[in-house]
Short mmCIF file of C-alpha atoms in Angstrom, two decimals:
data_model
loop_
_atom_site.label_atom_id
_atom_site.label_comp_id
_atom_site.label_asym_id
_atom_site.label_seq_id
_atom_site.Cartn_x
_atom_site.Cartn_y
_atom_site.Cartn_z
CA MET A 1 -0.09 -0.13 0.04
CA SER A 2 1.32 3.41 -0.80
CA LYS A 3 1.47 6.47 1.53
CA ARG A 4 -0.76 8.14 -0.91
CA THR A 5 -3.55 5.21 -0.06
CA ILE A 6 -2.37 5.00 4.24
CA PRO A 7 -6.39 5.79 5.44
CA GLN A 8 -6.24 9.09 7.25
CA ILE A 9 -8.45 9.90 10.41
CA TRP A 10 -10.08 13.41 9.71
CA SER A 11 -13.44 15.20 11.77
CA VAL A 12 -16.74 15.61 9.50
CA ASN A 13 -16.00 19.27 9.65
CA LYS A 14 -12.44 19.09 7.41
CA LEU A 15 -14.02 16.96 5.19
CA LEU A 16 -16.53 18.93 4.50
CA LYS A 17 -13.79 21.96 4.17
CA SER A 18 -11.73 20.25 1.58
CA ASN A 19 -12.31 20.58 -1.50
CA LEU A 20 -14.83 18.15 -2.62
CA VAL A 21 -16.07 17.59 -6.34
CA ILE A 22 -18.82 14.63 -7.44
CA PRO A 23 -17.58 13.24 -10.51
CA GLU A 24 -20.05 12.91 -13.60
CA TYR A 25 -19.68 9.36 -12.66
CA GLN A 26 -21.12 8.85 -9.55
CA ARG A 27 -25.12 8.20 -9.10
CA PRO A 28 -27.81 10.56 -8.05
CA TYR A 29 -27.72 11.83 -4.68
CA LYS A 30 -30.59 8.86 -2.77
CA TRP A 31 -30.49 9.08 0.58
CA THR A 32 -34.33 9.93 2.09
CA SER A 33 -35.88 11.42 5.85
CA ASP A 34 -34.97 7.92 6.92
CA ASN A 35 -31.75 8.08 5.98
CA ILE A 36 -31.39 11.25 7.39
CA THR A 37 -32.97 10.31 10.71
CA ASP A 38 -31.30 7.77 11.31
CA LEU A 39 -28.12 9.60 10.79
CA ILE A 40 -29.35 12.64 13.30
CA LEU A 41 -29.94 9.86 15.49
CA ASP A 42 -26.51 8.16 15.68
CA ILE A 43 -24.94 12.21 16.29
CA GLN A 44 -27.62 12.25 19.50
CA LYS A 45 -26.35 9.12 20.91
CA SER A 46 -22.26 9.38 19.75
CA ILE A 47 -23.36 13.06 21.97
CA GLU A 48 -24.41 10.76 24.91
CA GLU A 49 -21.01 8.75 24.66
CA GLY A 50 -18.76 11.51 24.65
CA ARG A 51 -20.63 12.74 28.21
CA LYS A 52 -19.73 9.89 29.73
CA TYR A 53 -16.35 9.14 28.24
CA SER A 54 -13.72 11.67 27.75
CA ASN A 55 -12.68 12.21 24.28
CA PHE A 56 -14.61 9.55 22.32
CA LYS A 57 -15.40 9.14 19.10
CA TYR A 58 -17.95 8.39 16.36
CA ARG A 59 -16.60 7.00 13.31
CA VAL A 60 -19.39 7.67 10.22
CA GLY A 61 -17.99 5.54 7.58
CA THR A 62 -14.61 5.89 4.92
CA VAL A 63 -14.54 8.04 2.57
CA ILE A 64 -13.16 7.13 -0.86
CA LEU A 65 -10.92 9.90 -2.83
CA HIS A 66 -9.20 10.65 -5.84
CA LEU A 67 -6.85 13.07 -5.99
CA ASN A 68 -7.28 14.90 -9.86
CA ASP A 69 -5.03 16.97 -11.56
CA SER A 70 -6.62 19.96 -10.75
CA ASP A 71 -5.55 18.81 -7.10
CA GLU A 72 -9.38 18.40 -6.23
CA PHE A 73 -10.94 15.19 -3.95
CA GLU A 74 -12.89 13.26 -6.32
CA ILE A 75 -15.92 11.85 -3.92
CA VAL A 76 -15.31 8.22 -5.43
CA ASP A 77 -17.09 6.38 -2.38
CA GLY A 78 -18.72 8.09 0.75
CA GLN A 79 -21.13 10.71 -1.46
CA GLN A 80 -24.73 9.75 -0.18
CA ARG A 81 -22.99 10.37 3.56
CA THR A 82 -21.00 13.71 2.76
CA LEU A 83 -23.87 15.35 1.07
CA SER A 84 -26.19 14.54 4.15
CA PHE A 85 -23.33 15.45 6.06
CA LEU A 86 -23.65 18.92 4.34
CA LEU A 87 -26.77 19.83 4.87
CA LEU A 88 -26.67 19.20 8.30
CA LYS A 89 -23.88 21.57 8.66
CA LEU A 90 -25.80 24.04 6.20
CA TYR A 91 -29.00 24.04 8.68
CA LEU A 92 -26.41 24.11 12.28
CA ASP A 93 -23.81 27.24 10.25
CA PRO A 94 -25.61 28.84 7.52
CA SER A 95 -23.08 30.83 6.70
CA PHE A 96 -20.99 28.05 5.97
CA ASN A 97 -19.09 27.29 2.42
CA CYS A 98 -18.08 25.23 0.76
CA ASP A 99 -16.16 24.05 -2.66
CA LEU A 100 -18.80 21.50 -2.36
CA MET A 101 -21.72 24.37 -2.63
CA ASN A 102 -20.31 25.58 -6.13
CA ILE A 103 -21.56 22.48 -7.60
CA ARG A 104 -24.70 22.49 -10.29
CA PHE A 105 -26.28 19.66 -9.46
CA THR A 106 -28.26 18.94 -12.29
CA SER A 107 -30.63 15.20 -11.75
CA LYS A 108 -33.75 15.48 -10.37
CA VAL A 109 -33.61 12.47 -8.17
CA THR A 110 -30.74 14.77 -6.44
CA GLN A 111 -32.10 18.14 -6.27
CA LYS A 112 -34.91 16.48 -5.09
CA ASN A 113 -33.89 14.72 -1.99
CA LEU A 114 -31.53 17.59 -0.92
CA HIS A 115 -34.52 20.47 -1.07
CA GLU A 116 -36.85 17.06 1.19
CA ASN A 117 -34.08 15.98 3.17
CA TYR A 118 -32.95 19.68 4.28
CA ILE A 119 -36.74 20.26 5.17
CA THR A 120 -35.92 16.66 7.40
CA ILE A 121 -33.71 18.11 9.22
CA SER A 122 -35.56 21.71 9.71
CA GLU A 123 -38.79 20.33 11.29
CA TRP A 124 -36.65 17.92 13.47
CA PHE A 125 -33.98 20.55 15.71
CA SER A 126 -37.19 22.91 15.17
CA SER A 127 -38.72 21.77 18.68
CA LEU A 128 -35.05 21.75 20.19
CA GLY A 129 -33.21 24.82 21.34
CA GLU A 130 -30.17 26.21 20.67
CA GLU A 131 -28.02 23.87 23.23
CA VAL A 132 -28.60 21.11 21.44
CA LYS A 133 -27.85 22.81 18.02
CA LYS A 134 -24.50 23.79 19.41
CA LEU A 135 -23.73 20.62 20.71
CA PHE A 136 -24.36 19.05 17.87
CA ARG A 137 -21.49 21.93 16.36
CA LYS A 138 -18.91 20.90 18.53
CA ALA A 139 -19.67 16.86 17.63
CA LEU A 140 -18.85 16.89 13.48
CA ASP A 141 -15.51 19.01 14.73
CA ASP A 142 -14.36 17.25 18.26
CA ILE A 143 -16.34 13.15 18.20
CA LEU A 144 -17.55 12.18 14.46
CA GLU A 145 -14.72 11.02 12.47
CA VAL A 146 -14.47 9.80 8.92
CA VAL A 147 -11.98 7.31 7.61
CA VAL A 148 -10.50 9.13 4.32
CA ILE A 149 -8.22 7.10 1.99
CA ILE A 150 -6.92 8.91 -1.07
CA VAL A 151 -5.42 7.81 -3.80
CA ASN A 152 -4.39 9.18 -7.23
CA LYS A 153 -5.93 7.23 -9.87
CA VAL A 154 -9.47 7.31 -10.24
CA GLN A 155 -8.98 2.78 -11.28
CA GLU A 156 -7.38 2.34 -7.77
CA ALA A 157 -9.95 4.03 -6.03
CA PHE A 158 -12.72 1.78 -7.31
CA GLN A 159 -10.35 -1.15 -7.06
CA LEU A 160 -10.83 -0.14 -3.55
CA PHE A 161 -14.38 0.36 -2.81
CA ASP A 162 -14.88 -2.99 -4.29
CA SER A 163 -13.00 -4.77 -2.29
CA GLN A 164 -13.43 -2.83 0.57
CA ASN A 165 -17.32 -3.50 -0.08
CA THR A 166 -16.89 -7.50 -0.55
CA ARG A 167 -15.13 -7.63 3.45
CA GLY A 168 -17.67 -4.99 4.77
CA ARG A 169 -21.20 -4.87 4.85
CA ALA A 170 -22.87 -7.38 1.81
CA LEU A 171 -23.71 -5.59 -1.67
CA TYR A 172 -25.52 -6.96 -3.98
CA PRO A 173 -23.32 -8.95 -7.06
CA HIS A 174 -24.19 -6.51 -9.70
CA ASP A 175 -22.90 -3.40 -7.46
CA LEU A 176 -18.84 -4.94 -7.40
CA LEU A 177 -20.13 -5.34 -10.60
CA LYS A 178 -20.64 -2.05 -11.68
CA ALA A 179 -17.77 -0.74 -9.79
CA TYR A 180 -14.94 -2.39 -11.42
CA HIS A 181 -16.38 -2.38 -15.10
CA LEU A 182 -16.17 1.31 -13.74
CA ARG A 183 -12.26 1.51 -13.18
CA GLU A 184 -11.69 -0.44 -15.94
CA ILE A 185 -12.75 2.46 -18.50
CA HIS A 186 -10.46 4.99 -19.04
CA ASP A 187 -12.42 7.88 -21.11
CA LYS A 188 -14.29 9.76 -18.93
CA TYR A 189 -17.62 10.24 -21.42
CA GLU A 190 -17.43 6.69 -21.94
CA MET A 191 -17.77 6.63 -17.98
CA LYS A 192 -20.46 9.13 -17.77
CA ASN A 193 -22.82 7.60 -20.12
CA ALA A 194 -21.72 3.72 -18.33
CA VAL A 195 -23.04 5.16 -15.03
CA LEU A 196 -26.29 7.61 -16.78
CA LYS A 197 -27.28 4.43 -18.34
CA TRP A 198 -26.68 1.86 -14.81
CA GLU A 199 -28.68 4.39 -13.39
CA SER A 200 -32.13 4.49 -15.68
CA LYS A 201 -32.51 1.38 -14.15
CA ARG A 202 -34.27 0.54 -10.87
CA PRO A 203 -31.98 -1.65 -9.18
CA GLU A 204 -33.90 -4.50 -7.96
CA ASP A 205 -34.48 -4.58 -11.97
CA ILE A 206 -30.40 -5.13 -11.96
CA ARG A 207 -30.45 -7.90 -9.68
CA GLU A 208 -33.88 -10.09 -11.37
CA LEU A 209 -32.20 -9.73 -14.76
CA PHE A 210 -28.97 -11.51 -13.03
CA ASP A 211 -30.87 -13.46 -10.89
CA LEU A 212 -33.38 -15.00 -13.22
CA HIS A 213 -32.23 -15.27 -16.01
CA LEU A 214 -28.19 -14.60 -17.17
CA PHE A 215 -27.07 -16.04 -14.16
CA PRO A 216 -29.39 -19.55 -14.63
CA LEU A 217 -29.30 -19.56 -17.69
CA TRP A 218 -25.18 -19.16 -17.77
CA ASN A 219 -25.70 -22.45 -16.17
CA TRP A 220 -27.96 -24.30 -17.47
CA ALA A 221 -26.42 -24.07 -20.87
CA LYS A 222 -23.65 -26.32 -19.51
CA CYS A 223 -26.04 -28.58 -18.01
CA ARG A 224 -24.92 -27.56 -14.06
CA LYS A 225 -27.40 -26.59 -10.92
CA CYS A 226 -27.62 -22.72 -10.25
CA GLY A 227 -26.98 -21.50 -7.15
CA ASN A 228 -28.45 -18.41 -5.61
CA PHE A 229 -26.08 -15.59 -7.55
CA THR A 230 -23.35 -14.04 -5.16
CA THR A 231 -20.45 -11.91 -4.95
CA ALA A 232 -18.67 -15.31 -5.35
CA HIS A 233 -19.80 -15.82 -9.01
CA ILE A 234 -18.63 -12.44 -9.69
CA ASP A 235 -15.83 -13.10 -12.36
CA ILE A 236 -18.17 -14.78 -14.61
CA TYR A 237 -19.20 -11.32 -15.69
CA LYS A 238 -15.83 -9.11 -15.52
CA GLY A 239 -15.84 -9.86 -19.15
CA ILE A 240 -12.22 -10.09 -20.68
CA GLU A 241 -9.30 -7.50 -21.31
CA GLU A 242 -8.79 -6.70 -24.89
CA SER A 243 -4.93 -6.30 -24.39
CA THR A 244 -4.63 -9.43 -23.09
CA GLY A 245 -4.38 -10.61 -26.94
CA TYR A 246 -6.42 -13.65 -26.82
CA THR A 247 -8.66 -14.97 -29.71
CA TYR A 248 -11.01 -15.35 -27.82
CA ALA A 249 -11.14 -11.72 -26.54
CA ARG A 250 -10.47 -10.33 -30.19
CA ARG A 251 -13.81 -12.69 -31.60
CA ALA A 252 -15.98 -10.69 -28.13
CA ASN A 253 -14.40 -7.46 -29.11
CA LYS A 254 -15.60 -7.66 -32.85
CA ALA A 255 -19.32 -8.86 -32.07
CA MET A 256 -19.88 -6.15 -30.14
CA PRO A 257 -22.78 -4.48 -30.16
CA PHE A 258 -24.11 -8.17 -30.11
CA PHE A 259 -24.16 -9.84 -27.03
CA LEU A 260 -24.79 -13.71 -26.23
CA ILE A 261 -25.50 -14.79 -23.09
CA THR A 262 -23.19 -17.64 -23.10
CA GLU A 263 -20.72 -15.66 -24.31
CA PRO A 264 -18.17 -13.38 -22.85
CA PHE A 265 -17.72 -9.96 -23.51
CA ILE A 266 -14.92 -7.37 -23.16
CA SER A 267 -14.80 -5.60 -19.57
CA GLY A 268 -15.42 -2.18 -18.81
CA SER A 269 -18.77 -0.03 -21.26
CA ASP A 270 -19.55 -2.75 -22.72
CA PHE A 271 -20.64 -4.73 -19.38
CA PHE A 272 -23.60 -2.23 -18.98
CA ALA A 273 -24.27 -2.04 -22.88
CA MET A 274 -25.01 -5.88 -22.25
CA VAL A 275 -26.81 -4.89 -19.11
CA ASP A 276 -29.00 -2.91 -20.79
CA TYR A 277 -29.35 -4.92 -24.02
CA TYR A 278 -30.53 -7.68 -21.89
CA MET A 279 -33.09 -5.36 -20.25
CA GLN A 280 -34.33 -4.54 -23.34
CA MET A 281 -34.97 -8.11 -24.70
CA LEU A 282 -36.48 -8.98 -22.07
CA GLN A 283 -39.16 -6.69 -22.19
CA ASN A 284 -39.04 -7.00 -25.78
CA ILE A 285 -40.11 -11.10 -25.36
CA LYS A 286 -43.30 -9.26 -23.18
CA GLU A 287 -44.16 -6.76 -25.76
CA GLU A 288 -44.41 -9.20 -27.96
CA ILE A 289 -46.81 -11.85 -26.14
CA ILE A 290 -49.14 -8.97 -24.94
CA MET A 291 -49.45 -7.62 -28.99
CA ASN A 292 -48.68 -10.62 -31.46
CA PRO A 293 -52.27 -11.95 -31.93
CA SER A 294 -50.75 -15.47 -32.37
CA LEU A 295 -49.46 -15.77 -28.90
CA LYS A 296 -52.38 -14.59 -27.54
CA SER A 297 -53.08 -17.85 -26.33
CA ILE A 298 -49.86 -17.86 -23.98
CA LYS A 299 -51.04 -14.48 -22.38
CA LEU A 300 -54.42 -14.98 -21.95
CA ILE A 301 -52.16 -18.36 -19.72
CA LEU A 302 -49.88 -15.90 -18.03
CA THR A 303 -52.41 -13.09 -17.57
CA ASN A 304 -55.30 -15.64 -16.12
CA ASN A 305 -57.66 -15.21 -18.85
CA LYS A 306 -57.21 -11.07 -19.04
CA ASP A 307 -56.76 -9.19 -22.57
CA VAL A 308 -53.58 -6.75 -21.13
CA GLU A 309 -52.64 -3.88 -23.89
CA ASN A 310 -49.22 -3.05 -22.06
CA ILE A 311 -46.68 -4.08 -20.22
CA GLU A 312 -47.54 -2.37 -17.06
CA GLN A 313 -51.13 -4.31 -16.84
CA PHE A 314 -48.91 -7.60 -18.65
CA GLU A 315 -45.96 -7.60 -15.17
CA SER A 316 -48.72 -6.88 -12.74
CA CYS A 317 -51.68 -10.16 -13.45
CA LEU A 318 -47.64 -12.48 -13.59
CA LYS A 319 -47.53 -11.49 -10.42
CA LYS A 320 -50.49 -12.37 -8.21
CA ASP A 321 -50.54 -16.46 -9.03
CA SER A 322 -48.84 -18.81 -6.55
CA LYS A 323 -45.15 -19.54 -5.92
CA GLY A 324 -44.82 -22.87 -8.35
CA LEU A 325 -46.82 -21.10 -11.35
CA ASN A 326 -44.63 -18.19 -11.29
CA TYR A 327 -40.69 -20.25 -11.20
CA ALA A 328 -42.50 -22.01 -14.12
CA LYS A 329 -43.30 -18.57 -15.69
CA ASN A 330 -39.70 -17.33 -15.07
CA LEU A 331 -38.28 -20.75 -16.80
CA PHE A 332 -40.48 -19.83 -19.32
CA PHE A 333 -39.51 -15.88 -19.74
CA SER A 334 -35.76 -17.38 -19.61
CA THR A 335 -35.55 -20.35 -21.63
CA LEU A 336 -37.68 -17.44 -24.19
CA LEU A 337 -34.88 -15.03 -23.74
CA CYS A 338 -32.30 -18.26 -24.47
CA TYR A 339 -33.48 -19.26 -27.97
CA TYR A 340 -34.41 -15.46 -28.63
CA ASP A 341 -30.81 -14.60 -28.14
CA ARG A 342 -29.95 -16.86 -30.04
CA PHE A 343 -32.02 -16.82 -32.97
CA HIS A 344 -33.43 -13.43 -32.88
CA ASN A 345 -37.32 -14.48 -34.85
CA PHE A 346 -40.27 -15.13 -32.64
CA ASP A 347 -41.43 -18.02 -34.39
CA VAL A 348 -44.75 -19.29 -33.14
CA MET A 349 -44.32 -23.32 -33.16
CA ALA A 350 -40.94 -22.67 -31.40
CA VAL A 351 -42.10 -20.41 -28.54
CA LYS A 352 -45.53 -22.37 -27.67
CA LYS A 353 -42.89 -25.29 -27.29
CA LEU A 354 -40.71 -23.10 -25.24
CA PHE A 355 -44.13 -22.68 -22.87
CA THR A 356 -45.58 -25.91 -23.12
CA TRP A 357 -42.42 -27.50 -22.08
CA ALA A 358 -41.82 -24.90 -19.54
CA MET A 359 -45.62 -25.45 -18.08
CA MET A 360 -45.79 -28.36 -17.86
CA ILE A 361 -43.30 -29.25 -15.12
CA ARG A 362 -46.14 -27.55 -13.31
CA VAL A 363 -49.24 -29.79 -14.55
CA ASP A 364 -45.82 -32.85 -12.97
CA MET A 365 -45.26 -31.22 -9.57
CA LYS A 366 -48.15 -30.34 -7.28
CA HIS A 367 -45.22 -28.61 -5.30
CA LEU A 368 -42.91 -26.36 -7.40
CA GLY A 369 -39.52 -25.37 -5.88
CA PHE A 370 -36.08 -23.90 -7.42
CA ALA A 371 -34.76 -27.15 -6.68
CA THR A 372 -37.03 -28.59 -9.21
CA ILE A 373 -36.81 -25.64 -11.39
CA ASN A 374 -33.27 -26.83 -11.55
CA ARG A 375 -32.98 -30.34 -12.15
CA TYR A 376 -35.86 -29.55 -14.78
CA ALA A 377 -33.77 -27.21 -16.54
CA ILE A 378 -31.21 -29.42 -16.96
CA GLY A 379 -32.93 -32.27 -17.81
CA GLY A 380 -33.68 -33.25 -14.79
CA GLU A 381 -32.42 -36.43 -12.17
CA ASN A 382 -35.87 -38.98 -11.92
CA ASN A 383 -36.48 -38.04 -15.30
CA GLU A 384 -39.60 -40.55 -14.60
CA ARG A 385 -41.38 -37.96 -13.14
CA TYR A 386 -41.53 -35.40 -15.54
CA SER A 387 -43.11 -35.58 -18.63
CA ASN A 388 -40.29 -33.80 -20.52
CA ALA A 389 -37.01 -34.27 -18.84
CA ILE A 390 -35.20 -32.32 -21.58
CA PRO A 391 -32.25 -30.02 -21.03
CA MET A 392 -33.94 -27.92 -22.82
CA ILE A 393 -31.42 -24.30 -22.64
CA SER A 394 -28.35 -26.56 -23.47
CA LYS A 395 -30.30 -27.90 -26.86
CA ILE A 396 -30.34 -24.08 -27.69
CA SER A 397 -27.38 -23.43 -26.74
CA TYR A 398 -25.82 -25.87 -29.64
CA ALA A 399 -28.49 -25.73 -32.09
CA ARG A 400 -27.66 -24.62 -35.52
CA LYS A 401 -31.39 -23.70 -36.76
CA HIS A 402 -34.75 -22.53 -34.29
CA THR A 403 -36.27 -25.03 -36.01
CA GLU A 404 -34.54 -27.96 -33.99
CA ILE A 405 -36.17 -26.70 -31.16
CA SER A 406 -39.45 -25.94 -33.44
CA GLY A 407 -39.29 -29.50 -33.86
CA ILE A 408 -38.53 -31.03 -30.83
CA LYS A 409 -41.77 -33.18 -29.27
CA ILE A 410 -43.12 -32.02 -26.00
CA ASN A 411 -45.15 -34.30 -23.76
CA VAL A 412 -48.65 -32.69 -23.20
CA ILE A 413 -49.86 -35.53 -20.39
CA SER A 414 -50.63 -35.99 -16.91
CA GLU A 415 -52.46 -38.28 -14.59
CA ASP A 416 -54.00 -35.91 -13.40
CA GLY A 417 -56.98 -35.02 -15.75
CA ASN A 418 -58.31 -32.28 -13.69
CA SER A 419 -55.40 -29.94 -13.68
CA GLU A 420 -57.25 -26.49 -15.47
CA LEU A 421 -54.04 -25.46 -16.81
CA TYR A 422 -53.48 -29.27 -18.42
CA TYR A 423 -56.37 -27.89 -20.38
CA LYS A 424 -54.82 -25.13 -21.01
CA LEU A 425 -52.34 -26.75 -22.64
CA ILE A 426 -53.97 -29.23 -24.60
CA ASP A 427 -55.54 -26.52 -25.85
CA LEU A 428 -53.12 -24.67 -26.72
CA ASN A 429 -51.07 -27.88 -29.26
CA GLY A 430 -54.99 -28.63 -30.83
CA LEU A 431 -54.61 -31.75 -28.97
CA ASN A 432 -58.12 -31.26 -27.55
#
């Protein structure tokens, strides 16, 4: 570790008085009034502890700063807490001035949260006397401390962010992937575009993309069972550096802007393009099911006979079924994503075959969980339990033509002839 990256301990006041800037690639300020209230209560508790013990200090987190060529400290990690402390400082000391106050925030989200959080602070202190405010002002200088790490290269800052959060509080794997791929981008405009793509999506949608589709398909295509997507698996999506000179790296680079779920991509901005690509593809698939009259029977089964006309209504209907049926639905969308990713068509016969295959596991199993989906997707164990013990994802991944999928024989048979879903699948396949 270089001298520059040796952690330093600063008071919150010292941090705020430094020539801090927020780089363009940073996400918007998203702390809400709940976060602000928690922060104030933490400070209040630290003040009470400070009364009991002399020289008491309270660490409020770590801030990673990149010292740029203009001798400014770019906040790489710790922006949310730093801006929140600034709001508190401005309320307690209206005459306070610092470099952060010169930043023009263009994000509507940031503007809204800064405004509402300042109001929260004002309301919290409105019923308290001047003595309490004095204690809080003193705490910012004498009690509250931050661990500050300063680096000269932004790539080092992202590396610290990555490793720190792997060891510390648990982040979702895609959060760490974001940090990893940002540090692989060396052009600030390219970096800004990557962050804009990422921040335009809801975090839960990104998480769902990896948890329900990309990670399972990566494994199922190789006939391997899939567990939960965790930080232990992020190497799969770290991509490959074009500079390696590997043949498969050059091949992947030439393939852009096209991706394949089962194939690698170039690290850096292509990761953000890949996430954007598959989120859009999932939406296109759902819109095709909604709008294509040849797929109306599938839509009605998925929506419990509601003839919805837009993606919001469709998504709402999808969430109203039993857990077991939702597992089967997710399997269908993953399988269709894999098919469309490879062949880029909506051959009606192929889509019906994939839908029937995915839904038949729900007909076969009265109690359906992910463990069964896992076995079924790779061909199944105890094959006699399933009507269709076919490694469908693997077959799609290795098929040369889409007709190899549309020509697969799918059994529509059931020992339980009373299943409503079973009769719908019979009708769908013209077997009545």
